[in-house]
Amino acid sequence: MDSKYSVDAITAARSLQVFTFIYTSMATFWTYDYACSMREEGIFLLYSSWNRVKMLYVATRYVPFLLFSVHLYLNFVPNETSNMCQFINNICSTFSLISSVCSECFFILRTYALWNNDKVVLAAMLSTFAAVIVGSMVALFTATATAPFETSAIPGITGCYQSSGSARLFVPFLLLFGLELMLISLTLTCAIRNWRTNNSSLYVVILKHNVLYYACGLFFSTVNVLTSLLLDYAYSGMFQDFQFIIHAILATRMHLHLWHADYNRDCNASDLISLSQLVLAPHIESA
């Protein structure tokens, strides 16, 4: 880059290039994952009955396409004004929040099923989840409403970033960390209580899925809290949507795996009753 530009301008431009590269890579990975699972997903969409869980799956699966479309436009279209950047960023934040909420709902339902539909556990999870959603919305939209967006002063560098105030964006990920820490604690508590009495294949699969999902969530939440607080320019937000995309892929992939699994040989009747609304496998739906 030309030496006539300041160090600050060059650093900002490089951060935008890195951010665009990461986002393009995410879109490519998401498209590849969709292509790989197209057959399994087609069978699921064609043969499963329409219900709340299936609608949740559709939202979790396809909202990221909207997120990618809008954000890639922001990344590649040049000469955006600060107001336009703020407007498009708010749209992206809305899609990100919807995607995250849908993904978390899958695993709240699974944790509820693991606890044999315990209403107290459900009330605790939903109240915490509602507090996380409200707190995240307040943090997201107040940060973007007051912090100015800037574009690169170097020609040919597209995209924009928050020049200040982005440090406050750690709050949603800190809240998400707390939620997932609670959910993984509930899952592990359930596993410890029932490890001798429940050895069914379905139960073990649900436990493994939950632990893997929450472990990934805790890891990426920690990364995003640290990057929001410690990094500047576009670097501070480069992994934020990456976390939501990983959550969506894990949630939909794990649900497809459960739906396609054959539990007739391994699951007893009590498993089918307690988890029927979550798994929605063909033999369960016809029961």
Short mmCIF file of C-alpha atoms in Angstrom, two decimals:
data_model
loop_
_atom_site.label_atom_id
_atom_site.label_comp_id
_atom_site.label_asym_id
_atom_site.label_seq_id
_atom_site.Cartn_x
_atom_site.Cartn_y
_atom_site.Cartn_z
CA MET A 1 0.00 0.00 0.00
CA ASP A 2 1.14 3.53 -0.78
CA SER A 3 3.28 5.19 1.90
CA LYS A 4 1.33 8.42 1.53
CA TYR A 5 -1.39 6.87 3.70
CA SER A 6 -1.09 6.91 7.46
CA VAL A 7 -0.34 3.82 9.51
CA ASP A 8 -3.87 4.03 10.92
CA ALA A 9 -5.41 4.01 7.42
CA ILE A 10 -3.26 1.07 6.32
CA THR A 11 -4.10 -0.92 9.45
CA ALA A 12 -7.81 -0.25 8.98
CA ALA A 13 -7.61 -1.31 5.33
CA ARG A 14 -5.85 -4.54 6.19
CA SER A 15 -8.44 -5.32 8.85
CA LEU A 16 -11.21 -4.88 6.27
CA GLN A 17 -9.39 -7.22 3.87
CA VAL A 18 -9.02 -9.87 6.58
CA PHE A 19 -12.66 -9.47 7.58
CA THR A 20 -13.83 -9.83 3.97
CA PHE A 21 -11.64 -12.92 3.49
CA ILE A 22 -13.05 -14.56 6.62
CA TYR A 23 -16.62 -13.78 5.62
CA THR A 24 -16.13 -15.07 2.08
CA SER A 25 -14.58 -18.24 3.50
CA MET A 26 -17.59 -18.68 5.81
CA ALA A 27 -20.00 -18.30 2.89
CA THR A 28 -18.02 -20.85 0.88
CA PHE A 29 -17.97 -23.32 3.78
CA TRP A 30 -21.70 -22.85 4.39
CA THR A 31 -22.46 -23.48 0.69
CA TYR A 32 -20.23 -26.58 0.69
CA ASP A 33 -21.97 -27.93 3.81
CA TYR A 34 -25.36 -27.32 2.23
CA ALA A 35 -24.33 -29.14 -0.95
CA CYS A 36 -22.97 -32.11 1.03
CA SER A 37 -26.17 -32.49 3.06
CA MET A 38 -28.62 -31.70 0.26
CA ARG A 39 -29.79 -35.30 -0.18
CA GLU A 40 -30.36 -35.92 3.54
CA GLU A 41 -32.05 -32.56 3.93
CA GLY A 42 -34.29 -33.16 0.92
CA ILE A 43 -35.50 -36.44 2.39
CA PHE A 44 -36.10 -34.77 5.74
CA LEU A 45 -38.05 -31.85 4.25
CA LEU A 46 -40.07 -34.15 1.99
CA TYR A 47 -41.04 -36.89 4.42
CA SER A 48 -41.16 -35.27 7.86
CA SER A 49 -44.41 -33.72 9.00
CA TRP A 50 -44.71 -29.96 9.43
CA ASN A 51 -44.49 -28.94 13.06
CA ARG A 52 -42.72 -26.42 15.26
CA VAL A 53 -39.42 -28.28 15.28
CA LYS A 54 -39.36 -28.53 11.49
CA MET A 55 -40.12 -24.81 11.15
CA LEU A 56 -37.32 -24.15 13.63
CA TYR A 57 -35.01 -26.24 11.46
CA VAL A 58 -35.94 -24.30 8.31
CA ALA A 59 -35.32 -20.98 10.05
CA THR A 60 -31.98 -22.14 11.48
CA ARG A 61 -30.90 -23.50 8.11
CA TYR A 62 -31.88 -20.66 5.80
CA VAL A 63 -31.56 -17.44 7.80
CA PRO A 64 -27.75 -17.58 7.35
CA PHE A 65 -28.28 -17.36 3.58
CA LEU A 66 -29.95 -13.99 4.14
CA LEU A 67 -27.15 -12.97 6.49
CA PHE A 68 -24.49 -13.85 3.93
CA SER A 69 -26.30 -12.07 1.10
CA VAL A 70 -26.59 -8.80 2.99
CA HIS A 71 -23.15 -8.92 4.60
CA LEU A 72 -21.30 -9.79 1.40
CA TYR A 73 -23.02 -6.84 -0.23
CA LEU A 74 -21.68 -4.68 2.59
CA ASN A 75 -18.21 -6.19 2.20
CA PHE A 76 -17.86 -5.80 -1.56
CA VAL A 77 -19.93 -2.79 -2.66
CA PRO A 78 -17.72 0.32 -2.61
CA ASN A 79 -18.42 3.90 -1.53
CA GLU A 80 -20.91 3.15 1.22
CA THR A 81 -21.78 6.10 3.46
CA SER A 82 -21.61 5.85 7.24
CA ASN A 83 -25.42 5.90 7.52
CA MET A 84 -25.81 3.17 4.92
CA CYS A 85 -23.19 1.04 6.68
CA GLN A 86 -25.06 1.43 9.94
CA PHE A 87 -28.38 0.52 8.32
CA ILE A 88 -27.01 -2.61 6.62
CA ASN A 89 -25.11 -3.62 9.75
CA ASN A 90 -28.33 -3.44 11.78
CA ILE A 91 -29.99 -5.76 9.26
CA CYS A 92 -27.07 -8.19 9.59
CA SER A 93 -27.26 -7.99 13.38
CA THR A 94 -30.95 -8.88 13.23
CA PHE A 95 -30.28 -11.94 11.06
CA SER A 96 -27.41 -12.97 13.35
CA LEU A 97 -29.62 -12.70 16.41
CA ILE A 98 -32.41 -14.73 14.76
CA SER A 99 -29.95 -17.42 13.71
CA SER A 100 -28.45 -17.65 17.19
CA VAL A 101 -31.87 -17.81 18.87
CA CYS A 102 -33.02 -20.63 16.57
CA SER A 103 -29.85 -22.66 17.14
CA GLU A 104 -30.06 -22.30 20.91
CA CYS A 105 -33.74 -23.31 20.88
CA PHE A 106 -32.79 -26.71 19.48
CA PHE A 107 -30.54 -27.45 22.42
CA ILE A 108 -32.87 -25.98 25.01
CA LEU A 109 -35.45 -28.47 23.72
CA ARG A 110 -32.91 -31.28 23.90
CA THR A 111 -31.90 -30.39 27.46
CA TYR A 112 -35.59 -30.22 28.40
CA ALA A 113 -36.08 -33.71 26.94
CA LEU A 114 -33.04 -35.06 28.79
CA TRP A 115 -34.60 -33.83 32.04
CA ASN A 116 -37.81 -35.76 31.25
CA ASN A 117 -39.78 -32.59 30.50
CA ASP A 118 -39.14 -31.06 33.91
CA LYS A 119 -41.13 -27.80 34.01
CA VAL A 120 -38.84 -26.20 36.59
CA VAL A 121 -35.80 -26.79 34.39
CA LEU A 122 -37.70 -25.45 31.37
CA ALA A 123 -38.75 -22.31 33.26
CA ALA A 124 -35.16 -21.70 34.40
CA MET A 125 -33.80 -22.13 30.86
CA LEU A 126 -36.45 -19.97 29.20
CA SER A 127 -36.18 -17.14 31.71
CA THR A 128 -32.39 -17.09 31.34
CA PHE A 129 -32.69 -17.30 27.57
CA ALA A 130 -35.15 -14.40 27.49
CA ALA A 131 -32.80 -12.28 29.61
CA VAL A 132 -29.92 -13.10 27.24
CA ILE A 133 -31.99 -12.12 24.19
CA VAL A 134 -33.10 -8.80 25.68
CA GLY A 135 -29.62 -7.97 26.95
CA SER A 136 -28.05 -8.85 23.59
CA MET A 137 -30.53 -6.72 21.66
CA VAL A 138 -29.91 -3.72 23.90
CA ALA A 139 -26.13 -4.13 23.68
CA LEU A 140 -26.09 -4.68 19.91
CA PHE A 141 -28.33 -1.86 18.82
CA THR A 142 -27.17 0.75 21.32
CA ALA A 143 -23.55 0.10 20.31
CA THR A 144 -24.29 0.47 16.60
CA ALA A 145 -26.58 3.46 17.13
CA THR A 146 -23.96 5.58 18.90
CA ALA A 147 -20.71 4.41 17.28
CA PRO A 148 -19.83 5.87 13.87
CA PHE A 149 -18.99 3.64 10.93
CA GLU A 150 -16.03 4.40 8.74
CA THR A 151 -14.79 3.25 5.33
CA SER A 152 -11.21 2.94 4.17
CA ALA A 153 -9.45 6.02 2.85
CA ILE A 154 -7.48 3.81 0.46
CA PRO A 155 -9.08 3.33 -2.99
CA GLY A 156 -10.18 -0.20 -3.81
CA ILE A 157 -10.75 -1.24 -0.19
CA THR A 158 -14.43 -1.93 0.34
CA GLY A 159 -16.45 -2.50 3.50
CA CYS A 160 -16.77 -0.49 6.68
CA TYR A 161 -16.12 -0.84 10.40
CA GLN A 162 -16.99 0.81 13.69
CA SER A 163 -14.30 3.32 14.57
CA SER A 164 -15.29 3.35 18.25
CA GLY A 165 -17.71 1.70 20.63
CA SER A 166 -17.23 -1.81 19.25
CA ALA A 167 -15.76 -2.94 22.58
CA ARG A 168 -19.29 -2.97 23.99
CA LEU A 169 -20.19 -5.75 21.56
CA PHE A 170 -18.56 -8.23 23.95
CA VAL A 171 -21.72 -8.10 26.09
CA PRO A 172 -23.92 -10.44 23.93
CA PHE A 173 -21.14 -13.04 23.84
CA LEU A 174 -20.58 -12.79 27.58
CA LEU A 175 -24.31 -13.38 28.09
CA LEU A 176 -24.26 -16.26 25.62
CA PHE A 177 -21.30 -17.74 27.49
CA GLY A 178 -23.32 -17.66 30.70
CA LEU A 179 -26.33 -19.30 29.03
CA GLU A 180 -24.30 -22.11 27.52
CA LEU A 181 -22.42 -22.66 30.75
CA MET A 182 -25.78 -23.17 32.46
CA LEU A 183 -26.99 -25.52 29.72
CA ILE A 184 -23.85 -27.66 29.66
CA SER A 185 -24.03 -27.85 33.48
CA LEU A 186 -27.60 -29.13 33.23
CA THR A 187 -26.59 -31.65 30.58
CA LEU A 188 -23.62 -32.97 32.57
CA THR A 189 -25.69 -33.10 35.77
CA CYS A 190 -28.29 -35.18 33.96
CA ALA A 191 -25.60 -37.45 32.54
CA ILE A 192 -24.03 -38.03 35.97
CA ARG A 193 -27.42 -38.77 37.55
CA ASN A 194 -28.51 -41.25 34.89
CA TRP A 195 -25.29 -42.83 33.61
CA ARG A 196 -26.06 -46.17 35.28
CA THR A 197 -29.77 -46.31 34.60
CA ASN A 198 -30.04 -45.05 31.02
CA ASN A 199 -27.73 -46.53 28.40
CA SER A 200 -29.94 -46.18 25.33
CA SER A 201 -28.39 -45.15 22.03
CA LEU A 202 -30.66 -42.12 21.68
CA TYR A 203 -29.78 -40.83 25.15
CA VAL A 204 -26.04 -41.15 24.52
CA VAL A 205 -26.28 -39.41 21.13
CA ILE A 206 -28.21 -36.49 22.63
CA LEU A 207 -25.66 -36.11 25.42
CA LYS A 208 -22.71 -36.14 23.01
CA HIS A 209 -24.38 -33.62 20.70
CA ASN A 210 -25.20 -31.29 23.57
CA VAL A 211 -21.71 -31.38 25.06
CA LEU A 212 -20.05 -30.79 21.67
CA TYR A 213 -22.37 -27.89 20.83
CA TYR A 214 -21.95 -26.18 24.20
CA ALA A 215 -18.18 -26.71 24.18
CA CYS A 216 -17.95 -25.00 20.77
CA GLY A 217 -20.23 -22.23 22.00
CA LEU A 218 -18.15 -21.61 25.11
CA PHE A 219 -14.94 -21.56 23.10
CA PHE A 220 -16.19 -19.12 20.44
CA SER A 221 -17.92 -16.92 23.02
CA THR A 222 -14.59 -16.60 24.84
CA VAL A 223 -12.80 -15.78 21.57
CA ASN A 224 -15.37 -13.11 20.69
CA VAL A 225 -15.26 -11.51 24.14
CA LEU A 226 -11.48 -11.24 23.88
CA THR A 227 -11.40 -9.96 20.29
CA SER A 228 -14.09 -7.35 21.05
CA LEU A 229 -12.16 -6.05 24.02
CA LEU A 230 -8.58 -6.32 22.76
CA LEU A 231 -8.66 -5.69 19.00
CA ASP A 232 -9.51 -2.61 16.95
CA TYR A 233 -10.91 -1.82 13.51
CA ALA A 234 -12.65 -4.69 11.70
CA TYR A 235 -10.53 -7.21 13.62
CA SER A 236 -12.79 -6.85 16.65
CA GLY A 237 -15.77 -8.42 14.92
CA MET A 238 -14.16 -10.90 12.56
CA PHE A 239 -15.31 -14.03 14.46
CA GLN A 240 -18.73 -12.87 15.65
CA ASP A 241 -20.85 -14.20 12.81
CA PHE A 242 -18.49 -17.17 12.50
CA GLN A 243 -19.79 -18.37 15.86
CA PHE A 244 -23.42 -18.09 14.77
CA ILE A 245 -22.70 -19.97 11.55
CA ILE A 246 -20.96 -22.80 13.40
CA HIS A 247 -23.91 -22.96 15.80
CA ALA A 248 -26.36 -23.19 12.90
CA ILE A 249 -24.36 -25.90 11.13
CA LEU A 250 -24.04 -27.98 14.29
CA ALA A 251 -27.73 -27.60 15.19
CA THR A 252 -29.03 -28.56 11.75
CA ARG A 253 -26.49 -31.33 11.13
CA MET A 254 -27.19 -32.91 14.52
CA HIS A 255 -30.94 -32.71 13.96
CA LEU A 256 -30.61 -34.37 10.56
CA HIS A 257 -28.49 -37.09 12.14
CA LEU A 258 -31.11 -37.75 14.80
CA TRP A 259 -33.98 -37.73 12.35
CA HIS A 260 -32.30 -40.20 10.01
CA ALA A 261 -31.17 -42.53 12.77
CA ASP A 262 -33.01 -45.80 13.20
CA TYR A 263 -33.98 -46.08 16.87
CA ASN A 264 -36.29 -49.07 16.53
CA ARG A 265 -33.48 -51.47 17.51
CA ASP A 266 -31.88 -49.48 20.31
CA CYS A 267 -34.54 -47.30 21.98
CA ASN A 268 -37.19 -48.46 24.40
CA ALA A 269 -40.69 -47.05 24.64
CA SER A 270 -39.88 -44.52 27.36
CA ASP A 271 -37.19 -42.98 25.16
CA LEU A 272 -39.64 -42.55 22.32
CA ILE A 273 -42.22 -40.89 24.50
CA SER A 274 -39.89 -38.44 26.22
CA LEU A 275 -37.99 -37.43 23.09
CA SER A 276 -40.61 -37.93 20.37
CA GLN A 277 -41.33 -34.25 19.86
CA LEU A 278 -37.62 -33.49 19.61
CA VAL A 279 -36.43 -36.26 17.28
CA LEU A 280 -39.48 -36.56 15.05
CA ALA A 281 -38.14 -39.65 13.31
CA PRO A 282 -40.40 -41.41 10.79
CA HIS A 283 -41.29 -44.31 13.08
CA ILE A 284 -42.11 -41.89 15.90
CA GLU A 285 -44.28 -39.67 13.75
CA SER A 286 -46.33 -42.61 12.58
CA ALA A 287 -46.83 -43.91 16.09
#
